[in-house]
Amino acid sequence: MTELLVPALTVQQPWASLIMAGAKVWEWRNWHTEYRGLLWIHAAKEPPVELEVLRREEDFRRALGEWEEDNPLPCGKLLGQVELLDCCLAKVVWPQLTELERELGTFRHGNYAWKLRVVEVLHEPWACPGRRGLWYPPFPGKVRSDQRLWPTF
């Protein structure tokens, strides 16, 4: 049995799926956290207004891999778990990023860079409401991990 008491972070699409695809390893936030460890990635309920514009950009399409326009990205759902490895001022890591990592991020002075590593991706995204900050999903109890997740390597 896997304990599900793991905090979640709500992220807008397509960034939530980019994180779970392993293409986006840095998440930009305007707040710092001392927390390190597992996090659920929750795709926000509403996609960003600019999603249709981003769909046309080659960097986003390449990073997401197979993304069919008639198969929308999941919204309002948990997508899987990542490990939060570090949290530091964005200006510290910005010079070290690749061009693609910069394209997939939103650098603002004073923001924090959260370094993430994909741990598990949900086979079927799990619908639940999101929140701001770190929050705990309303799971009905414990579930065997082999029933709900598959590992990524």
PDB file of C-alpha atoms in Angstrom:
ATOM      1  CA  MET A   1       0.000   0.000   0.000  1.00  0.00           C
ATOM      2  CA  THR A   2       1.220   3.467  -0.857  1.00  0.00           C
ATOM      3  CA  GLU A   3       0.537   6.317   1.538  1.00  0.00           C
ATOM      4  CA  LEU A   4      -1.114   9.109  -0.414  1.00  0.00           C
ATOM      5  CA  LEU A   5      -0.457  11.911   2.062  1.00  0.00           C
ATOM      6  CA  VAL A   6       1.731  13.845  -0.363  1.00  0.00           C
ATOM      7  CA  PRO A   7       1.243  17.553  -1.081  1.00  0.00           C
ATOM      8  CA  ALA A   8       0.133  18.724  -4.520  1.00  0.00           C
ATOM      9  CA  LEU A   9       1.056  21.695  -6.674  1.00  0.00           C
ATOM     10  CA  THR A  10      -1.405  23.038  -9.247  1.00  0.00           C
ATOM     11  CA  VAL A  11       0.207  24.005 -12.546  1.00  0.00           C
ATOM     12  CA  GLN A  12      -1.501  25.355 -15.672  1.00  0.00           C
ATOM     13  CA  GLN A  13      -1.423  23.442 -18.924  1.00  0.00           C
ATOM     14  CA  PRO A  14       0.613  22.863 -21.004  1.00  0.00           C
ATOM     15  CA  TRP A  15       3.280  23.258 -18.313  1.00  0.00           C
ATOM     16  CA  ALA A  16       1.805  20.499 -16.116  1.00  0.00           C
ATOM     17  CA  SER A  17       2.066  17.990 -18.976  1.00  0.00           C
ATOM     18  CA  LEU A  18       5.514  19.275 -19.917  1.00  0.00           C
ATOM     19  CA  ILE A  19       6.634  18.575 -16.347  1.00  0.00           C
ATOM     20  CA  MET A  20       5.209  15.051 -16.422  1.00  0.00           C
ATOM     21  CA  ALA A  21       6.810  14.415 -19.841  1.00  0.00           C
ATOM     22  CA  GLY A  22      10.176  15.251 -18.264  1.00  0.00           C
ATOM     23  CA  ALA A  23      10.706  18.185 -20.655  1.00  0.00           C
ATOM     24  CA  LYS A  24      10.275  20.877 -17.988  1.00  0.00           C
ATOM     25  CA  VAL A  25      12.497  20.255 -14.969  1.00  0.00           C
ATOM     26  CA  TRP A  26      12.247  23.794 -13.543  1.00  0.00           C
ATOM     27  CA  GLU A  27       8.955  25.234 -12.311  1.00  0.00           C
ATOM     28  CA  TRP A  28       8.877  28.988 -11.650  1.00  0.00           C
ATOM     29  CA  ARG A  29       7.027  30.283  -8.596  1.00  0.00           C
ATOM     30  CA  ASN A  30       6.870  33.663  -6.860  1.00  0.00           C
ATOM     31  CA  TRP A  31       7.261  31.983  -3.467  1.00  0.00           C
ATOM     32  CA  HIS A  32       9.898  29.883  -1.761  1.00  0.00           C
ATOM     33  CA  THR A  33       9.398  26.584   0.025  1.00  0.00           C
ATOM     34  CA  GLU A  34      11.613  24.634   2.399  1.00  0.00           C
ATOM     35  CA  TYR A  35       9.722  21.452   1.463  1.00  0.00           C
ATOM     36  CA  ARG A  36      11.679  18.738  -0.380  1.00  0.00           C
ATOM     37  CA  GLY A  37      10.248  15.409  -1.431  1.00  0.00           C
ATOM     38  CA  LEU A  38       7.316  14.007  -3.371  1.00  0.00           C
ATOM     39  CA  LEU A  39       4.691  16.294  -4.912  1.00  0.00           C
ATOM     40  CA  TRP A  40       1.594  15.538  -6.924  1.00  0.00           C
ATOM     41  CA  ILE A  41       1.370  17.626 -10.102  1.00  0.00           C
ATOM     42  CA  HIS A  42      -2.186  18.826 -10.608  1.00  0.00           C
ATOM     43  CA  ALA A  43      -3.227  20.335 -13.948  1.00  0.00           C
ATOM     44  CA  ALA A  44      -5.295  23.463 -13.330  1.00  0.00           C
ATOM     45  CA  LYS A  45      -8.975  23.296 -14.248  1.00  0.00           C
ATOM     46  CA  GLU A  46      -8.811  26.092 -16.786  1.00  0.00           C
ATOM     47  CA  PRO A  47      -6.140  26.113 -19.487  1.00  0.00           C
ATOM     48  CA  PRO A  48      -4.322  29.405 -20.020  1.00  0.00           C
ATOM     49  CA  VAL A  49      -5.788  31.798 -22.569  1.00  0.00           C
ATOM     50  CA  GLU A  50      -2.630  31.544 -24.674  1.00  0.00           C
ATOM     51  CA  LEU A  51      -2.839  27.734 -24.984  1.00  0.00           C
ATOM     52  CA  GLU A  52      -4.001  27.877 -28.611  1.00  0.00           C
ATOM     53  CA  VAL A  53      -1.038  30.110 -29.459  1.00  0.00           C
ATOM     54  CA  LEU A  54       1.383  27.793 -27.633  1.00  0.00           C
ATOM     55  CA  ARG A  55       0.046  24.785 -29.556  1.00  0.00           C
ATOM     56  CA  ARG A  56       1.450  26.309 -32.735  1.00  0.00           C
ATOM     57  CA  GLU A  57       4.934  26.879 -31.328  1.00  0.00           C
ATOM     58  CA  GLU A  58       7.413  24.220 -32.343  1.00  0.00           C
ATOM     59  CA  ASP A  59       9.289  24.150 -28.988  1.00  0.00           C
ATOM     60  CA  PHE A  60       6.114  23.262 -27.105  1.00  0.00           C
ATOM     61  CA  ARG A  61       4.969  20.682 -29.656  1.00  0.00           C
ATOM     62  CA  ARG A  62       8.426  19.031 -29.689  1.00  0.00           C
ATOM     63  CA  ALA A  63       8.637  18.993 -25.885  1.00  0.00           C
ATOM     64  CA  LEU A  64       5.191  17.430 -25.500  1.00  0.00           C
ATOM     65  CA  GLY A  65       5.850  14.821 -28.157  1.00  0.00           C
ATOM     66  CA  GLU A  66       2.657  13.358 -29.568  1.00  0.00           C
ATOM     67  CA  TRP A  67      -0.011  15.946 -28.907  1.00  0.00           C
ATOM     68  CA  GLU A  68      -3.047  15.705 -31.100  1.00  0.00           C
ATOM     69  CA  GLU A  69      -5.273  18.753 -31.273  1.00  0.00           C
ATOM     70  CA  ASP A  70      -8.424  16.644 -30.929  1.00  0.00           C
ATOM     71  CA  ASN A  71      -6.970  15.035 -27.774  1.00  0.00           C
ATOM     72  CA  PRO A  72      -6.865  17.918 -25.273  1.00  0.00           C
ATOM     73  CA  LEU A  73      -4.450  18.009 -22.376  1.00  0.00           C
ATOM     74  CA  PRO A  74      -6.069  16.958 -19.089  1.00  0.00           C
ATOM     75  CA  CYS A  75      -7.299  19.820 -16.894  1.00  0.00           C
ATOM     76  CA  GLY A  76      -8.547  19.686 -13.298  1.00  0.00           C
ATOM     77  CA  LYS A  77      -6.721  16.414 -12.685  1.00  0.00           C
ATOM     78  CA  LEU A  78      -3.714  14.932 -10.893  1.00  0.00           C
ATOM     79  CA  LEU A  79      -1.193  13.802 -13.484  1.00  0.00           C
ATOM     80  CA  GLY A  80       1.432  12.078 -11.348  1.00  0.00           C
ATOM     81  CA  GLN A  81       4.214  12.565  -8.832  1.00  0.00           C
ATOM     82  CA  VAL A  82       7.513  14.382  -9.022  1.00  0.00           C
ATOM     83  CA  GLU A  83      10.263  14.872  -6.502  1.00  0.00           C
ATOM     84  CA  LEU A  84      11.027  18.460  -5.509  1.00  0.00           C
ATOM     85  CA  LEU A  85      14.823  18.437  -5.369  1.00  0.00           C
ATOM     86  CA  ASP A  86      15.628  22.111  -4.829  1.00  0.00           C
ATOM     87  CA  CYS A  87      14.171  25.590  -4.556  1.00  0.00           C
ATOM     88  CA  CYS A  88      16.387  28.610  -5.157  1.00  0.00           C
ATOM     89  CA  LEU A  89      16.267  32.099  -6.626  1.00  0.00           C
ATOM     90  CA  ALA A  90      15.593  31.863 -10.349  1.00  0.00           C
ATOM     91  CA  LYS A  91      18.430  34.261 -11.176  1.00  0.00           C
ATOM     92  CA  VAL A  92      20.888  31.672  -9.825  1.00  0.00           C
ATOM     93  CA  VAL A  93      19.875  28.936 -12.296  1.00  0.00           C
ATOM     94  CA  TRP A  94      18.773  31.062 -15.287  1.00  0.00           C
ATOM     95  CA  PRO A  95      22.302  31.385 -16.801  1.00  0.00           C
ATOM     96  CA  GLN A  96      22.749  27.573 -16.684  1.00  0.00           C
ATOM     97  CA  LEU A  97      19.510  26.702 -18.524  1.00  0.00           C
ATOM     98  CA  THR A  98      19.325  25.393 -22.073  1.00  0.00           C
ATOM     99  CA  GLU A  99      17.435  27.397 -24.675  1.00  0.00           C
ATOM    100  CA  LEU A 100      14.499  24.974 -24.488  1.00  0.00           C
ATOM    101  CA  GLU A 101      14.375  25.202 -20.680  1.00  0.00           C
ATOM    102  CA  ARG A 102      14.248  28.988 -21.000  1.00  0.00           C
ATOM    103  CA  GLU A 103      11.460  28.769 -23.578  1.00  0.00           C
ATOM    104  CA  LEU A 104       9.448  26.545 -21.225  1.00  0.00           C
ATOM    105  CA  GLY A 105       9.866  28.889 -18.263  1.00  0.00           C
ATOM    106  CA  THR A 106       8.672  32.310 -17.238  1.00  0.00           C
ATOM    107  CA  PHE A 107      11.541  34.172 -15.638  1.00  0.00           C
ATOM    108  CA  ARG A 108      10.623  37.159 -13.486  1.00  0.00           C
ATOM    109  CA  HIS A 109      12.961  39.014 -11.166  1.00  0.00           C
ATOM    110  CA  GLY A 110      12.540  37.657  -7.635  1.00  0.00           C
ATOM    111  CA  ASN A 111      10.916  34.356  -8.710  1.00  0.00           C
ATOM    112  CA  TYR A 112      12.049  30.995  -7.384  1.00  0.00           C
ATOM    113  CA  ALA A 113      13.101  27.992  -9.426  1.00  0.00           C
ATOM    114  CA  TRP A 114      11.808  24.629  -8.227  1.00  0.00           C
ATOM    115  CA  LYS A 115      13.851  21.701  -9.574  1.00  0.00           C
ATOM    116  CA  LEU A 116      11.674  18.675 -10.280  1.00  0.00           C
ATOM    117  CA  ARG A 117      12.286  15.049 -11.231  1.00  0.00           C
ATOM    118  CA  VAL A 118       9.477  12.830 -12.544  1.00  0.00           C
ATOM    119  CA  VAL A 119       8.812   9.848 -10.275  1.00  0.00           C
ATOM    120  CA  GLU A 120       5.500   8.356 -11.450  1.00  0.00           C
ATOM    121  CA  VAL A 121       2.854   9.238 -14.014  1.00  0.00           C
ATOM    122  CA  LEU A 122      -0.787   8.358 -13.444  1.00  0.00           C
ATOM    123  CA  HIS A 123      -2.074   5.923 -16.036  1.00  0.00           C
ATOM    124  CA  GLU A 124      -5.443   7.656 -15.808  1.00  0.00           C
ATOM    125  CA  PRO A 125      -5.348  11.271 -14.545  1.00  0.00           C
ATOM    126  CA  TRP A 126      -7.442  11.624 -11.390  1.00  0.00           C
ATOM    127  CA  ALA A 127     -10.048  14.420 -11.308  1.00  0.00           C
ATOM    128  CA  CYS A 128     -10.053  16.665  -8.259  1.00  0.00           C
ATOM    129  CA  PRO A 129     -10.228  20.400  -7.534  1.00  0.00           C
ATOM    130  CA  GLY A 130      -6.957  22.290  -7.211  1.00  0.00           C
ATOM    131  CA  ARG A 131      -5.783  25.054  -4.908  1.00  0.00           C
ATOM    132  CA  ARG A 132      -3.074  27.661  -4.615  1.00  0.00           C
ATOM    133  CA  GLY A 133       0.145  26.846  -2.785  1.00  0.00           C
ATOM    134  CA  LEU A 134       0.920  23.335  -1.579  1.00  0.00           C
ATOM    135  CA  TRP A 135      -2.230  21.395  -0.685  1.00  0.00           C
ATOM    136  CA  TYR A 136      -3.319  17.821  -0.011  1.00  0.00           C
ATOM    137  CA  PRO A 137      -5.576  16.020  -2.511  1.00  0.00           C
ATOM    138  CA  PRO A 138      -8.813  14.554  -1.095  1.00  0.00           C
ATOM    139  CA  PHE A 139      -8.033  10.853  -1.606  1.00  0.00           C
ATOM    140  CA  PRO A 140     -10.549   8.313  -0.303  1.00  0.00           C
ATOM    141  CA  GLY A 141      -7.830   6.230   1.363  1.00  0.00           C
ATOM    142  CA  LYS A 142      -4.903   4.037   0.429  1.00  0.00           C
ATOM    143  CA  VAL A 143      -4.420   2.401  -2.962  1.00  0.00           C
ATOM    144  CA  ARG A 144      -1.822  -0.117  -4.066  1.00  0.00           C
ATOM    145  CA  SER A 145       0.655   1.706  -6.292  1.00  0.00           C
ATOM    146  CA  ASP A 146       0.566  -0.996  -8.976  1.00  0.00           C
ATOM    147  CA  GLN A 147      -3.168  -0.332  -9.411  1.00  0.00           C
ATOM    148  CA  ARG A 148      -2.855   3.368 -10.136  1.00  0.00           C
ATOM    149  CA  LEU A 149       0.611   4.285 -11.360  1.00  0.00           C
ATOM    150  CA  TRP A 150       3.285   3.224 -13.743  1.00  0.00           C
ATOM    151  CA  PRO A 151       6.945   4.191 -13.266  1.00  0.00           C
ATOM    152  CA  THR A 152       8.890   6.401 -15.644  1.00  0.00           C
ATOM    153  CA  PHE A 153      12.592   6.033 -16.199  1.00  0.00           C
TER     154      PHE A 153
END
